[in-house]
Coordinates of C-alpha atoms and ligand atoms in Angstrom, one line a residue:
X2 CA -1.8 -4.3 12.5
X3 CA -4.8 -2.2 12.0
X4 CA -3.6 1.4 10.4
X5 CA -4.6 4.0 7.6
X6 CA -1.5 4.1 5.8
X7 CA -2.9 3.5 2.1
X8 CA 0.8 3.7 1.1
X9 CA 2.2 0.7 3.2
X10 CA -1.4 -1.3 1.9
X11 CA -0.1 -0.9 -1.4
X12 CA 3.1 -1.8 -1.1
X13 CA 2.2 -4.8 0.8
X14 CA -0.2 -5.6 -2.0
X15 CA 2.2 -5.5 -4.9
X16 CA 4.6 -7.2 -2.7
X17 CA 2.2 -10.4 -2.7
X18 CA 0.8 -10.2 0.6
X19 CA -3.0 -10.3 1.7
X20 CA -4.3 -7.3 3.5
X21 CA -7.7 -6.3 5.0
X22 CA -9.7 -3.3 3.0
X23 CA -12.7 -1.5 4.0
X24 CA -15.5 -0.8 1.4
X25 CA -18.7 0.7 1.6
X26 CA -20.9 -2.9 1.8
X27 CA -18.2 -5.2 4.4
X28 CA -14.3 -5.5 4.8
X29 CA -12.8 -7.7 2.4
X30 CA -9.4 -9.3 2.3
X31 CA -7.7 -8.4 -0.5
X32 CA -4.5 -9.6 -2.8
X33 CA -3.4 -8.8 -6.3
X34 CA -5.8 -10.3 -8.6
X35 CA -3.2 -11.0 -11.3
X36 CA -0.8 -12.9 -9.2
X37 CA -2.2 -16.5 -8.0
X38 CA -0.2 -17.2 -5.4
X39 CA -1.5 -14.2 -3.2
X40 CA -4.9 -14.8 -4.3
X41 CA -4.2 -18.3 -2.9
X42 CA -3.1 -17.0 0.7
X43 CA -6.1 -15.6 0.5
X44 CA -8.2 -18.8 -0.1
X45 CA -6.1 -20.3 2.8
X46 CA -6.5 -17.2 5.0
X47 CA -10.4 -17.7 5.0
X48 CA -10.7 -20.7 5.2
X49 CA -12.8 -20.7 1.5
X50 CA -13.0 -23.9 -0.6
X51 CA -11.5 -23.3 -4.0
X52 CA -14.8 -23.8 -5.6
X53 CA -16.0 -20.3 -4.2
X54 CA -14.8 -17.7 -6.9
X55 CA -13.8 -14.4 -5.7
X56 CA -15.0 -11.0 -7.1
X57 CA -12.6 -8.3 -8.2
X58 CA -12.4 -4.8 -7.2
X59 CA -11.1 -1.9 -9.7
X60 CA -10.5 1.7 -9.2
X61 CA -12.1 2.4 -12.6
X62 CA -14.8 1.1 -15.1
X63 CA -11.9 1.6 -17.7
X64 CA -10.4 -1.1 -16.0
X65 CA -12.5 -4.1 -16.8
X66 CA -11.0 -4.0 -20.3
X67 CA -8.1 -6.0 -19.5
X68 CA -9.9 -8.5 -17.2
X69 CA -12.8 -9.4 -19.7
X70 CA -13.6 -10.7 -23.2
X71 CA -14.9 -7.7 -25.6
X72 CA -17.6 -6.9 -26.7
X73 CA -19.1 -6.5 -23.2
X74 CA -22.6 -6.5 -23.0
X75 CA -24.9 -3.4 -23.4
X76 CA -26.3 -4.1 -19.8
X77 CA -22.7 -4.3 -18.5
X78 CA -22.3 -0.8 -19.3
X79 CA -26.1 0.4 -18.5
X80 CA -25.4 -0.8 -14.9
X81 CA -21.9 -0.2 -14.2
X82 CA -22.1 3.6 -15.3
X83 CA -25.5 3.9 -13.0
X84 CA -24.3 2.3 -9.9
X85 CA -20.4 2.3 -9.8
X86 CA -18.6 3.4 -7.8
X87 CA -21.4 1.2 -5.6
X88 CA -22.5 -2.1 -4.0
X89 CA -22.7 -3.3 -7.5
X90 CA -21.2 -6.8 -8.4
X91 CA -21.1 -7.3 -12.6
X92 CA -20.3 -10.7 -13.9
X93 CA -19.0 -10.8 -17.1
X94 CA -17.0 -13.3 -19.4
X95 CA -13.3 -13.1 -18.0
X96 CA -10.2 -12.7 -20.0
X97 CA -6.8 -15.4 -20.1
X98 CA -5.2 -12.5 -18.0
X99 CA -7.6 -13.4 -14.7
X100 CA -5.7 -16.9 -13.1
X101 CA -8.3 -19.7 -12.8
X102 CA -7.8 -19.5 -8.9
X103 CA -10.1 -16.3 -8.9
X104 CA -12.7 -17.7 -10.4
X105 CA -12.5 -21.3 -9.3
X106 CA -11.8 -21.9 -13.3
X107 CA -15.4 -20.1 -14.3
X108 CA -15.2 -18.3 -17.6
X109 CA -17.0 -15.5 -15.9
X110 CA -15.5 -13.0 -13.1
X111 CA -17.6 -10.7 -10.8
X112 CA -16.1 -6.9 -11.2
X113 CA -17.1 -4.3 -8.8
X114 CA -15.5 -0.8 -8.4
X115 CA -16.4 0.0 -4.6
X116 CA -17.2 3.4 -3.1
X117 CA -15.2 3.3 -0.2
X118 CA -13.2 7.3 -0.7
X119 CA -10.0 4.8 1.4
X120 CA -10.2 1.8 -1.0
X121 CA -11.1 3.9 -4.3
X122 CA -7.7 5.5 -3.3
X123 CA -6.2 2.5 -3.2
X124 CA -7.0 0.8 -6.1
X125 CA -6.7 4.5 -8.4
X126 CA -3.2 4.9 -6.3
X127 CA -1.6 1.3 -6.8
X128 CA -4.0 0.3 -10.3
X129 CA -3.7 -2.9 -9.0
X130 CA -7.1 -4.8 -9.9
X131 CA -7.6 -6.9 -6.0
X132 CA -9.7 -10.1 -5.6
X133 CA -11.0 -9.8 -2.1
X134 CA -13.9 -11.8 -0.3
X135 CA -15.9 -10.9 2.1
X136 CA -12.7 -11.0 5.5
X137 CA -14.8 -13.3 7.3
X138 CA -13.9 -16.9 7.9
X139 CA -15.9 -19.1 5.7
X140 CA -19.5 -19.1 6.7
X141 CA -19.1 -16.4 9.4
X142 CA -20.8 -13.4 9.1
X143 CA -19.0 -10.4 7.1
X144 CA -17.3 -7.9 9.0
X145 CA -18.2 -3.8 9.5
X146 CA -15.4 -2.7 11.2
X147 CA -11.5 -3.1 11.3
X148 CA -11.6 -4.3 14.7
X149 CA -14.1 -7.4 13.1
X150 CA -11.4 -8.1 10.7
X151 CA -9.2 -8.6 13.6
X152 CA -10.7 -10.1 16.0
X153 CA -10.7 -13.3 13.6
X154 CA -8.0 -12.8 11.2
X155 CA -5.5 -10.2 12.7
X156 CA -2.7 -12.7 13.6
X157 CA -2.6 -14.0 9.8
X158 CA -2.4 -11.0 7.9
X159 CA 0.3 -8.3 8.1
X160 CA -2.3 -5.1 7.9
X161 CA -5.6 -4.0 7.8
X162 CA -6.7 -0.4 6.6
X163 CA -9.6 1.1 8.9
X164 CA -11.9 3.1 6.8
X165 CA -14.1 3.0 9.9
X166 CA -17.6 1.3 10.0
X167 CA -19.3 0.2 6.9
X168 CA -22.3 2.6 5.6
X169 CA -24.1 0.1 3.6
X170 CA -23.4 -3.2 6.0
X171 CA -24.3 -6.0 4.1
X172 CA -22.6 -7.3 0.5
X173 CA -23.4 -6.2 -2.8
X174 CA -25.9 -7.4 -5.2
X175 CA -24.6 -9.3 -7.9
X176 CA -25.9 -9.7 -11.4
X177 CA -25.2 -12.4 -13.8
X178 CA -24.8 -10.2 -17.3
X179 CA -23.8 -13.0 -19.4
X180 CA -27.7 -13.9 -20.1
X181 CA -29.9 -12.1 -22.7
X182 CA -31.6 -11.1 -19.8
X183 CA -29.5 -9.8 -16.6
X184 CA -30.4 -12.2 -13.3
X185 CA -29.5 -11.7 -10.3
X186 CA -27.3 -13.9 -8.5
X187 CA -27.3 -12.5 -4.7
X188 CA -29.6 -9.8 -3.2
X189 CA -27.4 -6.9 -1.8
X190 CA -26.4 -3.0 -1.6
X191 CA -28.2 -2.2 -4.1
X192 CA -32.0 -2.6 -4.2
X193 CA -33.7 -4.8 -7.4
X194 CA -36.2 -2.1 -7.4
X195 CA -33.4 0.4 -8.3
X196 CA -32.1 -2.2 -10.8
X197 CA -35.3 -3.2 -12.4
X198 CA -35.6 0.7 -13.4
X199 CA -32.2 1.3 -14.9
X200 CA -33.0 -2.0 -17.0
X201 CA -36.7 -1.6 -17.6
X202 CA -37.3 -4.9 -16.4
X203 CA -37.8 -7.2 -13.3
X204 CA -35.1 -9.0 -13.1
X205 CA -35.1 -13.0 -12.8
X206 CA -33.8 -13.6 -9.2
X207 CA -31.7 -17.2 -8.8
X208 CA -30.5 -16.9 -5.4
X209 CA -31.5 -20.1 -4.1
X210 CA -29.4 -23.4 -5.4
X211 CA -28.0 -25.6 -2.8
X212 CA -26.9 -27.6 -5.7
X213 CA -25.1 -25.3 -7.2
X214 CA -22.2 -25.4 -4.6
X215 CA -19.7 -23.2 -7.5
X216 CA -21.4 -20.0 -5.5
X217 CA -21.7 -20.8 -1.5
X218 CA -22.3 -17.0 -0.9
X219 CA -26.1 -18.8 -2.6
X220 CA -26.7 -21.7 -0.1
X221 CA -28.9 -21.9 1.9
X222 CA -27.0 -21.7 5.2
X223 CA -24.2 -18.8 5.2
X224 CA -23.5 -15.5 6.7
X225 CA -24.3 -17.5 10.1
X226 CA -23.7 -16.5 13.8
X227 CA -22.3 -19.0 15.6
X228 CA -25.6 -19.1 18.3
X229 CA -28.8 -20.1 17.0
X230 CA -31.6 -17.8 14.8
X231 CA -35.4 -18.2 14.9
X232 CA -36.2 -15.3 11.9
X233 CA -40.0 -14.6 12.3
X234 CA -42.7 -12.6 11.8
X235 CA -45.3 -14.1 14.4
X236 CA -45.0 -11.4 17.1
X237 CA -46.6 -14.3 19.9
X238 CA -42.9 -15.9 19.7
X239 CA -41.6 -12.5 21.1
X240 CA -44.0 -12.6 23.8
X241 CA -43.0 -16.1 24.9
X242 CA -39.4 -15.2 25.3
X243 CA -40.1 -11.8 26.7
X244 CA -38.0 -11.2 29.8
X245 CA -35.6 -14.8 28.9
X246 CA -32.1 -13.6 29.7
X247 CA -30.4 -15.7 27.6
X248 CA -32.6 -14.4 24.3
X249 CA -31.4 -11.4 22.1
X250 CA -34.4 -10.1 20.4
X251 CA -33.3 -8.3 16.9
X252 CA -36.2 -6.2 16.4
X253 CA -36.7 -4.2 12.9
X254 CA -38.7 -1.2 14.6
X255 CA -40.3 -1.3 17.9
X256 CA -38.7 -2.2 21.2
X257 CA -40.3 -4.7 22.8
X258 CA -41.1 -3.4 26.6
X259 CA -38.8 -4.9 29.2
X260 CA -36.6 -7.3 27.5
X261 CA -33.1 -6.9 28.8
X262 CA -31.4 -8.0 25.5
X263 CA -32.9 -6.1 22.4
X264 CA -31.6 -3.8 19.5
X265 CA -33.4 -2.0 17.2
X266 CA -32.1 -2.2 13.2
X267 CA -34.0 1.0 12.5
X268 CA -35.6 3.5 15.3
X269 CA -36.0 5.9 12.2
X270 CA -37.6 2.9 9.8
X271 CA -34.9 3.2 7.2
X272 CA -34.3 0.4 5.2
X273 CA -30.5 1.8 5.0
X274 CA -30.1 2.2 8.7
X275 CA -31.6 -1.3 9.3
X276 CA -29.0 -3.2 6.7
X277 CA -26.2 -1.0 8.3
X278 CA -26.9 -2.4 11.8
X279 CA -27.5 -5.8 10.3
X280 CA -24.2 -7.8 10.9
X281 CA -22.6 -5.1 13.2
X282 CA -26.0 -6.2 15.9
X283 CA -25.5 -9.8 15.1
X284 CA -21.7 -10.0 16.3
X285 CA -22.4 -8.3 19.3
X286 CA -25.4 -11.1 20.2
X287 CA -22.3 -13.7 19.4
X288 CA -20.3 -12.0 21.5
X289 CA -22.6 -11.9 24.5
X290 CA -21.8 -15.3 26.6
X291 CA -25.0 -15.5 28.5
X292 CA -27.2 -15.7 24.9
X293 CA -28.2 -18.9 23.2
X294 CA -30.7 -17.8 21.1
X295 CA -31.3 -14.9 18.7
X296 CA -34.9 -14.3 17.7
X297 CA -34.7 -11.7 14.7
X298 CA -37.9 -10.0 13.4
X299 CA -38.8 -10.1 9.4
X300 CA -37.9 -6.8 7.6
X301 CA -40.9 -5.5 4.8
X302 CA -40.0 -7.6 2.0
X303 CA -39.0 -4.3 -0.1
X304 CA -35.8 -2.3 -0.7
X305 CA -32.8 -3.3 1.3
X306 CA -35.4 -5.3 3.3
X307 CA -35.3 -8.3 0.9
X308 CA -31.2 -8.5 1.3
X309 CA -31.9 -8.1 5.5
X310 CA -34.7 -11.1 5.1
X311 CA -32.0 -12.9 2.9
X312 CA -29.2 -13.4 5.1
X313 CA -31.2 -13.7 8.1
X314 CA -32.8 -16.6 6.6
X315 CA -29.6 -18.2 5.7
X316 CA -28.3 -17.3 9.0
X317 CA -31.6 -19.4 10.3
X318 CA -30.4 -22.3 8.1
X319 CA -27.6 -22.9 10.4
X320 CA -27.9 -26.2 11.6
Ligands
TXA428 O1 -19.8 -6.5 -1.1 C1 -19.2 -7.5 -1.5 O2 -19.4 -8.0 -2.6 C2 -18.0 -7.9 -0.6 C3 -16.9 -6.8 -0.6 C4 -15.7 -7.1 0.1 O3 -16.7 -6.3 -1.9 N1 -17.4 -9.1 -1.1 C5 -18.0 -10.3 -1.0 O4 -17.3 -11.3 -1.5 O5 -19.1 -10.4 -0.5 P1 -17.6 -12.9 -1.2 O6 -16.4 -13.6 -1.7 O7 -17.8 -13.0 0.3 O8 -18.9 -13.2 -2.0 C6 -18.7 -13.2 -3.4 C7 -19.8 -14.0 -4.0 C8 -19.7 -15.5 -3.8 O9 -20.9 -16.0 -3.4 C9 -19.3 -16.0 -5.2 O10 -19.8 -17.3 -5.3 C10 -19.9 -15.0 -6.1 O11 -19.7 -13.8 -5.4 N2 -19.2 -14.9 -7.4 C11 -17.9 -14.4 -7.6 N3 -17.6 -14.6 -8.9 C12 -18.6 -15.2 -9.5 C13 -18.8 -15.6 -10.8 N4 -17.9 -15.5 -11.8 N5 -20.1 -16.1 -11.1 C14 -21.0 -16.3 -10.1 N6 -20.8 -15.9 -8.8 C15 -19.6 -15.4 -8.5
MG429 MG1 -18.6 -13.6 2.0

């Protein structure tokens, strides 16, 4: 059931059950954090091999205490009290009181406090700390709206809160904090520029490591559409397809003149606008039945543009 009681999501959370949540980057599908078993359902639910830690969300920075080993790092704090509430994962050494089943039996756990005004309520409300991935099936693209959640996962969970349409649209960035100097681990929500200036550093980006299969969210092929990708900046390739029925062209900017299947990411070229329409455009090309291909434009490599680039490539990868 898709509703906006943030009273019966609570209850059902405490209760053990697995529930859908929006937040600001992409729904996520959420269970008490401290009690395995529904973190479990959850790993079930999705479809997610138990090698794939999950992040967990908190209502309040005060709340990483209990989750994590103290000290915490100086940059831990420098970062969470710039960007939190925010698309903003932390990962920091994780305390006995975090089951091995959230973080496939890491020593670390990703800690996020999202800025959804619906989830922030939630989590303040309930002070339950919630593990939730990304409420996609495993390898699908993230969701943006409740209906998304549905669509694929309605009939196995027992509720899903809709805090409407996701403003940021793809997933956070995450940062590796456990280093003497912060890396980052996935490019997301929040831009490395804007990161590289609270730190006073660049930071060392490790995205790429097929063979590190203990974070899948980093290979190579993930957040994929079902149909195939061709991501590209050689504008001749739109011009051969031009007029093709069964092509989507995902453009960043420009239209292209008379093709019949073509969005825009960002009429007003906003990097901001362009990652919000990101996953929501991609669905609907899946859901068109006459398309085969999808033939998505390179973003500038700047900004939110380097997450866009990111999962298109990945989304490329798709064999
Ligand atoms: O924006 C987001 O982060 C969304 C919303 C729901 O908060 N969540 C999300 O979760 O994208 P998920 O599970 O789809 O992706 C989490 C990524 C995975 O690639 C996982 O490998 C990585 O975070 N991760 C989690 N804990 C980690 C840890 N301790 N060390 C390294 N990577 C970790
Ligand atoms: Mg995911």
């Amino acid at each position: 059931m898709v509703g906006s009681d943030v009273y019966n999501a609570a209850a059902l959370l405490r209760a053990g059950d697995v529930v859908g949540i929006p937040t600001e980057t992409v729904y996520g599908l959420a269970a008490n954090a401290l009690d395995a078993r529904a973190v479990a359902k959850v790993f079930a639910i999705k479809g997610r091999p138990s090698f794939d830690p999950l992040i967990i969300h908190i209502g309040h920075l005060s709340q990483a205490a209990e989750l994590t080993q103290s000290p915490l790092p100086e940059v831990f704090y420098r970062l969470s009290e710039h960007f939190w509430p925010g698309p903003l994962t932390l990962v920091v050494k994780k305390s006995d009181k975090v089951p091995d089943i959230v973080t496939s039996g890491l020593d670390t756990v990703g800690l996020r406090v999202p800025s959804h005004p619906m989830t922030l309520e939630l989590l303040q409300s309930s002070n339950l700390p919630l593990a939730a991935p990304s409420a996609n099936p495993f390898g699908y693209i993230s969701p943006v709206t409740a209906q998304h959640v549905e669509q694929q996962l309605g009939q196995k969970i027992p509720y899903i809160l809709d805090g409407g349409r996701c403003t940021v649209g793809l997933e956070s960035t995450i940062i590796d904090c456990t280093c003497a100097s912060a890396r980052i681990l996935r490019k997301g929500g929040v831009p490395i520029e804007q990161i590289a200036e609270v730190l006073g550093y660049f930071p060392d980006i490790q995205t790429h490591s097929s063979d590190n299969p203990r974070a899948p969210g980093m290979l190579t092929s993930h957040y994929a559409p079902r149909k195939k990708l061709i991501l590209t900046d050689n504008t001749k390739l739109f011009d051969q397809y031009s007029g093709r029925n069964d092509v989507a062209f995902l453009l960043y900017k420009n239209p292209t003149a008379e093709h019949p299947v073509q969005r825009i990411l960002t009429p007003l070229d906003s990097d901001l606008e362009a990652a919000a329409n990101l996953f929501y455009y991609l669905r609907e090309f899946d859901e068109m039945p006459h398309i085969t291909l999808i033939i998505a434009e390179r973003a500038p490599d700047r900004g939110l543009g380097r997450a866009i680039n990111d999962r298109l490539s990945r989304a490329a990868a798709n064999p």
